Amino acid sequence: QKEVEQDPGPLSVPEGAIVSLNCTYSNSAFQYFMWYRQYSRKGPELLMYTYSSGNKEDGRFTAQVDKSSKYISLFIRDSQPSDSATYLCAMRLNNAGNMLTFGGGTRLMVKP
Amino acid sequence: ETGVTQSPTHLIKTRGQQVTLRCSSQSGHNTVSWYQQALGQGPQFIFQYYREEENGRGNFPPRFSGLQFPNYSSELNVNALELDDSALYLCASRPADQLGEQYFGPGTRLTVT
């Protein structure tokens, strides 16, 4: 079993829909949680960064962390075709420097 | 733009050969890490450097090695290439005093035949 699990999709939604992307993890020591967006053949782009549990909102994006359930989510409101990409969740231990543990990514397609 | 650049963009090597990939970070980004991303998978941590010294390594063999230079550039070297080394290699950096997360370069796509 992988340390971070993510449904690979693809997830196909109509433009304007609310998108929910999720990850589960097994290591309760993870403290930092991130969401990256990756377009085809490009490097990952940091979207959201959260420390410990709680919610964080940035524009159309909301990140939620539930450490008790070992479950994190990313919500995208008013989805656009330009949001079509692979979304990667990543996590880090408190004293792990740059070492991120990634999920396998969920491919999202937003259809006009 | 993340300020992290990588070269080359693509390259093709033969099994058994050696390869050097390069990364250039922003001024002040004195921590750098390298990741391997196989097709359809998430990135996997290879190692990280801080002030020109390796200070963390993932589950990769010693034939993966690196260097970090004072001018905020770094290298990833892979010896005795294997077919499974075919992947996108990503460099990421951040300032040591920044609590936020690291930023990735566009990657180098390596194909081993």
Coordinates of C-alpha atoms in Angstrom, one line a residue:
Chain A
Q1 CA 0.0 0.0 0.0
K2 CA 1.3 3.4 -0.9
E3 CA 1.9 6.0 1.8
V4 CA -0.4 8.6 -0.1
E5 CA -3.3 7.4 -2.1
Q6 CA -5.1 9.4 -4.8
D7 CA -7.7 8.3 -7.3
P8 CA -6.0 8.6 -10.8
G9 CA -9.3 9.5 -12.6
P10 CA -9.8 10.8 -15.1
L11 CA -12.4 13.0 -13.6
S12 CA -14.6 14.7 -16.2
V13 CA -16.8 17.6 -15.3
P14 CA -18.7 20.4 -17.2
E15 CA -17.5 23.9 -17.1
G16 CA -18.7 25.8 -14.0
A17 CA -19.0 22.6 -11.8
I18 CA -17.5 22.3 -8.3
V19 CA -14.7 19.8 -8.3
S20 CA -13.6 17.8 -5.3
L21 CA -10.2 16.1 -5.3
N22 CA -9.1 13.9 -2.4
C23 CA -6.1 12.1 -0.9
T24 CA -5.8 9.7 1.9
Y25 CA -2.5 8.9 3.7
S26 CA -1.2 6.5 6.2
N27 CA 1.5 8.4 8.1
S28 CA 0.0 10.4 10.9
A29 CA 3.2 12.3 11.4
F30 CA 2.7 14.4 8.2
Q31 CA 2.3 18.0 9.2
Y32 CA 2.5 20.0 5.9
F33 CA 0.0 19.4 3.0
M34 CA 0.2 20.8 -0.5
W35 CA -1.7 20.7 -3.7
Y36 CA 0.2 21.0 -7.0
R37 CA -1.2 21.4 -10.5
Q38 CA 0.7 19.8 -13.4
Y39 CA 0.0 20.5 -17.0
S40 CA 1.1 17.9 -19.5
R41 CA 4.9 17.7 -19.9
K42 CA 5.4 20.6 -17.4
G43 CA 6.7 20.8 -13.8
P44 CA 4.2 20.9 -10.9
E45 CA 2.9 24.3 -9.9
L46 CA 2.1 25.0 -6.3
L47 CA -1.5 25.8 -5.7
M48 CA -2.2 25.5 -2.0
Y49 CA 0.0 25.0 1.1
T50 CA -1.5 24.1 4.5
Y51 CA 0.1 23.4 7.9
S52 CA -1.7 20.8 10.1
S53 CA -5.5 20.6 10.1
G54 CA -8.1 23.2 8.9
N55 CA -9.2 25.0 5.8
K56 CA -7.5 27.5 3.5
E57 CA -9.1 29.4 0.7
D58 CA -7.5 31.2 -2.2
G59 CA -9.7 32.5 -4.9
R60 CA -11.6 29.6 -6.5
F61 CA -9.6 27.0 -4.5
T62 CA -10.2 25.7 -1.0
A63 CA -7.9 23.1 0.7
Q64 CA -9.1 21.1 3.7
V65 CA -7.1 18.9 6.0
D66 CA -8.6 16.4 8.4
K67 CA -5.7 14.9 10.3
S68 CA -8.0 12.7 12.4
S69 CA -9.2 11.0 9.3
K70 CA -5.9 11.3 7.4
Y71 CA -7.8 12.8 4.6
I72 CA -7.2 16.0 2.5
S73 CA -9.3 17.7 -0.1
L74 CA -9.0 20.3 -2.7
F75 CA -12.2 22.0 -4.0
I76 CA -12.3 24.0 -7.2
R77 CA -15.3 26.3 -7.7
D78 CA -16.6 27.5 -11.0
S79 CA -14.2 25.1 -12.8
Q80 CA -12.8 26.3 -16.2
P81 CA -11.4 24.4 -19.1
S82 CA -8.0 25.9 -18.2
D83 CA -8.2 23.9 -14.9
S84 CA -7.8 20.7 -17.0
A85 CA -4.6 19.2 -15.6
T86 CA -3.3 16.6 -13.2
Y87 CA -3.6 17.5 -9.6
L88 CA -1.0 16.1 -7.2
C89 CA -1.3 16.1 -3.4
A90 CA 1.9 16.2 -1.5
M91 CA 2.9 15.9 2.2
R92 CA 5.9 16.6 4.4
L93 CA 7.1 15.7 7.8
N94 CA 8.0 18.4 10.3
N95 CA 11.7 18.1 10.0
A96 CA 12.1 16.6 6.6
G97 CA 13.5 19.5 4.7
N98 CA 12.4 19.4 1.1
M99 CA 11.3 15.8 1.1
L100 CA 7.8 15.6 -0.2
T101 CA 5.7 12.4 -0.5
F102 CA 3.3 12.7 -3.4
G103 CA 0.2 10.9 -4.4
G104 CA -0.1 9.5 -7.9
G105 CA -2.2 12.4 -9.2
T106 CA -5.7 12.8 -10.4
R107 CA -6.3 13.8 -14.0
L108 CA -9.1 16.4 -14.3
M109 CA -10.9 17.3 -17.5
V110 CA -13.2 20.3 -17.6
K111 CA -15.4 20.3 -20.7
P112 CA -16.7 23.6 -22.2
Chain B
E1 CA 7.4 31.6 -13.5
T2 CA 9.1 29.9 -10.5
G3 CA 12.6 31.1 -11.2
V4 CA 13.8 27.5 -11.5
T5 CA 15.2 26.5 -14.8
Q6 CA 16.4 23.1 -16.0
S7 CA 18.5 21.8 -18.9
P8 CA 18.3 20.1 -21.2
T9 CA 14.6 19.8 -21.9
H10 CA 14.8 16.4 -23.4
L11 CA 17.5 13.8 -24.0
I12 CA 17.9 10.3 -25.1
K13 CA 20.5 8.0 -23.8
T14 CA 21.5 4.3 -24.2
R15 CA 21.4 1.8 -21.4
G16 CA 24.7 1.7 -19.5
Q17 CA 25.6 5.3 -20.3
Q18 CA 25.9 8.2 -17.8
V19 CA 23.9 11.4 -17.8
T20 CA 24.1 14.9 -16.1
L21 CA 21.1 17.0 -15.7
R22 CA 21.3 20.7 -14.6
C23 CA 19.2 23.0 -12.6
S24 CA 19.5 26.7 -11.8
S25 CA 17.6 28.3 -8.9
Q26 CA 16.8 31.8 -7.9
S27 CA 19.4 33.8 -5.9
G28 CA 19.1 32.9 -2.2
H29 CA 17.5 29.5 -2.8
N30 CA 20.1 27.5 -0.9
T31 CA 18.1 24.3 -0.6
V32 CA 17.5 22.2 -3.7
S33 CA 15.9 18.8 -4.2
W34 CA 15.5 16.4 -7.1
Y35 CA 12.6 14.2 -8.0
Q36 CA 11.9 11.5 -10.5
Q37 CA 8.5 11.3 -12.0
A38 CA 7.7 8.2 -14.1
L39 CA 4.9 8.5 -16.6
G40 CA 1.5 8.5 -15.0
Q41 CA 2.9 8.6 -11.4
G42 CA 3.6 11.3 -8.8
P43 CA 7.2 12.6 -8.3
Q44 CA 9.5 10.5 -6.1
F45 CA 12.1 12.2 -3.9
I46 CA 15.7 11.4 -4.9
F47 CA 17.7 13.6 -2.6
Q48 CA 18.2 17.2 -1.3
Y49 CA 21.1 19.5 -0.9
Y50 CA 21.6 22.4 1.5
R51 CA 24.6 24.6 1.3
E52 CA 26.3 22.3 -1.1
E53 CA 26.0 19.2 1.0
E54 CA 23.5 16.3 0.6
N55 CA 21.3 16.1 3.7
G56 CA 18.6 13.7 2.8
R57 CA 18.0 10.9 0.3
G58 CA 15.1 8.8 -0.8
N59 CA 15.0 5.2 -1.9
F60 CA 17.4 5.6 -4.8
P61 CA 20.7 3.7 -5.3
P62 CA 24.2 5.4 -5.1
R63 CA 24.4 5.6 -8.9
F64 CA 22.2 8.6 -8.5
S65 CA 24.4 11.4 -7.2
G66 CA 24.4 15.2 -7.2
L67 CA 26.2 18.4 -6.7
Q68 CA 25.2 21.9 -5.6
F69 CA 27.3 24.9 -6.4
P70 CA 27.6 28.3 -4.7
N71 CA 25.9 30.1 -7.6
Y72 CA 22.6 28.3 -6.8
S73 CA 23.0 25.8 -9.6
S74 CA 23.0 22.1 -9.1
E75 CA 23.4 18.8 -11.0
L76 CA 21.9 15.4 -11.0
N77 CA 24.2 12.6 -12.2
V78 CA 23.0 9.1 -13.1
N79 CA 25.5 6.4 -13.9
A80 CA 24.9 3.0 -15.6
L81 CA 21.5 4.0 -16.9
E82 CA 18.7 1.5 -16.9
L83 CA 15.6 1.4 -18.9
D84 CA 13.5 2.2 -15.8
D85 CA 15.4 5.4 -15.4
S86 CA 13.3 6.8 -18.2
A87 CA 11.3 9.6 -16.5
L88 CA 10.8 13.3 -16.0
Y89 CA 13.4 14.6 -13.6
L90 CA 12.4 17.6 -11.6
C91 CA 14.4 20.1 -9.6
A92 CA 12.8 22.2 -6.8
S93 CA 14.2 24.9 -4.6
R94 CA 13.3 27.3 -1.8
P95 CA 15.1 29.7 0.5
A96 CA 16.2 28.1 3.8
D97 CA 14.4 30.7 5.8
Q98 CA 11.0 30.4 4.0
L99 CA 8.2 28.5 5.6
G100 CA 6.4 28.1 2.4
E101 CA 6.9 25.2 0.0
Q102 CA 9.4 24.6 -2.7
Y103 CA 8.9 25.5 -6.4
F104 CA 9.6 23.2 -9.2
G105 CA 11.3 23.7 -12.5
P106 CA 9.9 22.5 -15.8
G107 CA 11.8 19.2 -15.7
T108 CA 14.1 17.2 -18.0
R109 CA 12.6 14.3 -19.9
L110 CA 15.1 11.4 -20.1
T111 CA 14.5 8.5 -22.3
V112 CA 16.8 5.5 -22.0
T113 CA 16.8 3.0 -24.9

